[in-house]
């Protein structure tokens, strides 16, 4: 019984000594933690020098240095009066990119007629292609983005004649110019040509035989309320094929001693009367009824 108690006391003593040794080691480890600072379990500290950090000791992040700038449009095609947004993207030598803020960027448009820039918002009113280039510091995009501006909705149609004067029997071309509110021509707009019944409208133009002034009007059926500007075609008499004499003042009857002027004029193939023709050696039958008054083919009636 005495030997059993002695064995138990010996085991307890050995256990107590082991616990005391472990506590001393933990105390040493704690002093190491104080030296490194509060870090991860593997001993990495806040200074990033431990293996738990991606950045090696002494490394610093390299600042972004742009070597080029590119221009990006959110819409490459707009209607006249429309708007697109420009983005300026800078790249460094490694191919990393950054969006340039509006305060640090410039936007250049070529040609700039009809183009308005409000920061990165770009609008244009003239149809055609516009080269848009971003600038950033000393850098300028050497391959600009192309903005295509198309015509807006029709607002005006104008009638255009190939010739405003033609002779009777001749023809001239008629074209209809359709424009938007900015003066851009609207290509492909369907049009019709309205003309008086005295004229003949064909596929290539208009023909007329009757002398006079005639109004021709283009319309756009899809936009009947837009403004239409007509053109006036003047048809002149053609070459005379007949000749006639007439009195300057033509009446059913004249009085004795009344003065009259005798004139001459030609008539073309379509019955149009030409301008007056000077007469030479005017005679009447019977001659006793007329007498020269003051010359210039002016005569007086002498009898009924």
XYZ file of C-alpha atoms in Angstrom:
304
model
C 0.000 0.000 0.000
C 2.871 2.369 0.845
C 4.685 1.560 -2.432
C 1.585 2.336 -4.516
C 1.199 5.764 -2.943
C 4.907 6.512 -3.620
C 4.516 5.608 -7.307
C 1.498 7.933 -7.684
C 3.371 10.869 -6.114
C 6.299 10.299 -8.480
C 4.044 10.382 -11.562
C 2.396 13.614 -10.397
C 5.783 15.232 -9.898
C 6.914 14.344 -13.411
C 3.657 15.707 -14.891
C 4.054 18.970 -12.997
C 7.583 19.398 -14.312
C 6.407 18.890 -17.938
C 3.655 21.484 -17.555
C 6.113 23.982 -16.112
C 8.477 23.520 -19.107
C 5.663 24.085 -21.675
C 4.584 27.265 -19.962
C 8.116 28.565 -20.238
C 8.144 27.877 -23.995
C 4.795 29.655 -24.469
C 6.196 32.605 -22.583
C 9.171 32.729 -24.945
C 6.867 32.574 -27.964
C 4.871 35.415 -26.546
C 7.992 37.575 -26.369
C 8.623 36.783 -30.039
C 5.090 37.951 -30.904
C 5.734 41.193 -29.097
C 8.879 41.735 -31.155
C 7.152 41.093 -34.493
C 3.959 42.882 -33.585
C 0.485 41.546 -33.866
C 0.508 39.502 -37.032
C -0.674 36.257 -38.499
C -0.017 32.906 -36.947
C 2.911 32.345 -39.264
C 4.653 35.428 -37.896
C 3.953 37.890 -40.750
C 3.862 41.520 -39.537
C 2.126 44.671 -40.674
C 5.226 45.828 -42.567
C 4.528 43.215 -45.237
C 7.929 41.570 -44.930
C 6.561 38.225 -44.019
C 5.725 35.446 -46.463
C 2.039 36.170 -46.035
C 2.341 39.307 -48.290
C 2.467 39.239 -52.110
C 4.833 42.206 -52.263
C 8.446 41.328 -51.588
C 10.439 43.404 -49.093
C 11.437 46.786 -50.645
C 8.994 46.562 -53.610
C 6.724 49.584 -54.390
C 3.741 49.863 -56.781
C 4.861 51.374 -60.158
C 2.886 54.569 -61.045
C 0.736 54.496 -64.235
C 2.523 56.252 -67.111
C 0.438 56.666 -70.285
C 2.172 56.176 -73.625
C -0.910 56.398 -75.871
C -4.555 57.440 -75.839
C -7.488 56.014 -77.795
C -10.912 57.425 -78.667
C -14.106 55.406 -78.168
C -17.603 56.528 -79.275
C -20.718 55.063 -77.721
C -22.501 55.649 -81.069
C -20.482 55.781 -84.299
C -23.491 56.907 -86.376
C -25.971 59.641 -85.431
C -28.635 61.667 -87.232
C -28.005 65.360 -87.764
C -28.712 67.171 -84.503
C -28.049 63.986 -82.529
C -25.403 63.331 -79.891
C -22.751 60.759 -79.031
C -20.558 60.299 -75.947
C -16.760 60.154 -76.201
C -14.517 58.061 -73.915
C -10.752 58.651 -73.759
C -8.736 55.552 -72.789
C -5.030 55.868 -71.876
C -2.622 52.895 -72.095
C 0.817 52.343 -70.551
C 3.765 50.397 -71.977
C 2.515 47.127 -70.400
C -0.909 47.438 -71.959
C -2.684 48.506 -68.801
C -5.505 51.005 -69.417
C -7.201 53.783 -67.526
C -10.201 55.957 -68.394
C -9.147 59.605 -68.623
C -11.351 61.929 -66.602
C -13.006 64.809 -68.434
C -10.882 67.455 -66.698
C -7.654 65.892 -68.035
C -8.816 65.165 -71.598
C -9.353 67.150 -74.791
C -11.661 66.189 -77.674
C -10.901 67.387 -81.228
C -13.254 67.070 -84.233
C -12.179 67.407 -87.882
C -13.893 69.052 -89.699
C -15.392 71.019 -86.848
C -18.085 72.879 -88.802
C -21.469 72.101 -87.289
C -19.860 70.170 -84.399
C -20.468 71.139 -80.771
C -18.526 69.594 -77.872
C -19.697 69.839 -74.275
C -17.105 67.879 -72.361
C -17.411 64.310 -73.586
C -20.829 64.959 -75.214
C -20.470 65.574 -78.960
C -23.266 66.722 -81.318
C -23.179 67.471 -85.070
C -25.575 69.019 -87.581
C -23.853 68.582 -90.969
C -24.043 65.213 -92.718
C -20.739 63.472 -93.434
C -17.820 61.859 -91.598
C -16.116 63.540 -88.640
C -12.743 62.399 -87.237
C -12.839 62.526 -83.424
C -9.557 62.356 -81.479
C -8.863 62.348 -77.733
C -5.928 64.181 -76.216
C -4.272 63.514 -72.851
C -1.373 65.690 -71.802
C 1.081 65.679 -74.705
C -0.568 62.609 -76.220
C -3.045 62.727 -79.130
C -4.874 59.794 -80.658
C -3.224 59.238 -84.068
C -6.040 56.954 -85.248
C -9.196 58.986 -84.561
C -12.626 57.429 -84.278
C -14.947 58.183 -87.230
C -18.364 59.628 -86.459
C -20.837 59.305 -89.353
C -23.584 61.940 -89.387
C -26.652 61.213 -91.522
C -29.431 63.574 -92.620
C -32.391 64.044 -90.308
C -36.097 63.931 -91.276
C -37.251 65.880 -94.384
C -38.252 69.474 -93.704
C -38.040 71.153 -97.135
C -38.393 70.122 -100.793
C -37.215 72.417 -103.589
C -38.043 72.029 -107.281
C -34.981 72.430 -109.512
C -35.185 72.805 -113.307
C -32.367 71.958 -115.661
C -33.341 75.047 -117.675
C -35.806 77.717 -116.613
C -36.556 78.711 -120.255
C -37.166 76.418 -123.188
C -38.684 76.754 -126.665
C -42.055 75.257 -127.401
C -41.749 71.532 -128.034
C -38.490 71.224 -126.070
C -38.039 69.603 -122.653
C -35.990 70.130 -119.513
C -35.085 68.024 -116.518
C -36.837 68.381 -113.182
C -35.277 67.281 -109.881
C -36.549 67.475 -106.330
C -34.046 68.406 -103.622
C -35.199 67.216 -100.198
C -33.442 68.710 -97.166
C -33.601 68.367 -93.395
C -33.765 71.306 -90.998
C -29.981 71.769 -91.205
C -29.800 71.901 -95.002
C -28.528 68.343 -95.451
C -29.839 66.577 -98.544
C -32.069 63.637 -97.661
C -31.018 60.960 -100.113
C -33.542 58.385 -101.285
C -36.652 60.333 -100.298
C -39.576 59.476 -102.595
C -40.961 62.519 -104.441
C -43.655 63.393 -106.980
C -43.839 66.217 -109.558
C -47.014 68.245 -109.940
C -47.429 70.285 -113.158
C -50.285 71.944 -115.112
C -52.092 69.770 -117.667
C -50.560 71.848 -120.486
C -47.218 70.240 -119.654
C -46.174 66.626 -120.039
C -44.178 65.121 -117.165
C -41.980 62.204 -118.139
C -39.432 60.008 -116.442
C -36.580 62.353 -117.299
C -38.269 65.758 -117.245
C -41.074 67.939 -118.498
C -42.140 68.995 -122.016
C -44.408 71.816 -123.113
C -45.738 73.212 -126.393
C -47.818 76.164 -125.251
C -45.921 79.383 -124.652
C -46.240 80.958 -121.218
C -45.094 80.628 -117.625
C -45.892 77.416 -115.799
C -45.433 76.477 -112.132
C -43.964 73.071 -111.320
C -43.980 71.714 -107.764
C -42.204 68.800 -106.082
C -43.831 67.082 -103.103
C -42.857 64.353 -100.630
C -45.827 61.990 -100.136
C -44.437 60.658 -96.846
C -44.155 64.204 -95.465
C -47.047 66.173 -96.993
C -46.839 69.011 -94.467
C -43.243 70.075 -95.146
C -42.452 73.268 -97.030
C -42.396 72.958 -100.839
C -40.685 75.525 -103.070
C -41.947 75.538 -106.696
C -40.099 76.468 -109.888
C -41.406 78.481 -112.835
C -40.823 77.186 -116.345
C -41.017 79.742 -119.147
C -41.854 78.357 -122.593
C -40.988 80.647 -125.500
C -42.431 80.451 -129.023
C -40.363 78.446 -131.437
C -39.220 79.404 -134.929
C -41.943 81.015 -137.070
C -43.467 78.851 -139.752
C -46.222 81.325 -140.660
C -46.584 85.098 -140.836
C -49.548 87.368 -140.122
C -50.380 91.083 -140.146
C -52.516 92.543 -137.397
C -53.592 95.854 -135.992
C -52.028 96.919 -132.735
C -55.476 97.618 -131.260
C -57.802 94.976 -132.544
C -61.540 95.690 -132.488
C -64.595 94.516 -134.312
C -64.940 97.828 -136.177
C -63.112 101.167 -136.529
C -64.238 104.709 -137.219
C -63.368 106.888 -140.206
C -60.324 109.066 -139.484
C -59.225 106.713 -136.704
C -55.488 106.043 -136.569
C -54.222 102.470 -136.411
C -50.833 100.783 -136.317
C -50.193 97.804 -138.543
C -47.827 95.159 -137.200
C -46.524 91.817 -138.264
C -45.623 88.644 -136.329
C -44.729 85.036 -136.911
C -46.481 81.881 -135.721
C -44.545 78.748 -134.702
C -45.460 75.138 -135.366
C -47.564 74.955 -132.198
C -49.595 78.102 -132.877
C -47.614 80.325 -130.538
C -47.220 83.892 -131.786
C -43.706 85.227 -131.958
C -42.495 88.726 -131.220
C -43.408 91.556 -133.578
C -41.657 91.769 -136.926
C -40.851 95.061 -138.629
C -43.008 95.567 -141.714
C -41.823 97.037 -144.996
C -44.082 98.409 -147.789
C -47.498 97.934 -146.203
C -50.366 98.067 -148.676
C -54.129 97.822 -148.367
C -56.866 96.767 -150.700
C -58.403 99.002 -151.697
C -55.684 101.563 -150.906
C -58.279 104.341 -150.877
C -59.352 103.186 -147.457
C -56.001 103.913 -145.763
C -53.627 106.822 -145.660
C -50.200 107.057 -144.077
C -50.506 109.053 -140.855
C -47.101 109.585 -139.205
C -44.997 106.790 -140.535
C -43.913 103.694 -138.584
C -46.782 101.812 -140.206
C -49.416 104.145 -138.757
C -52.451 104.723 -140.957
C -55.769 106.581 -140.979
C -59.022 105.068 -142.166
C -60.446 107.268 -144.917
C -63.657 105.452 -145.642
C -65.860 102.724 -144.410
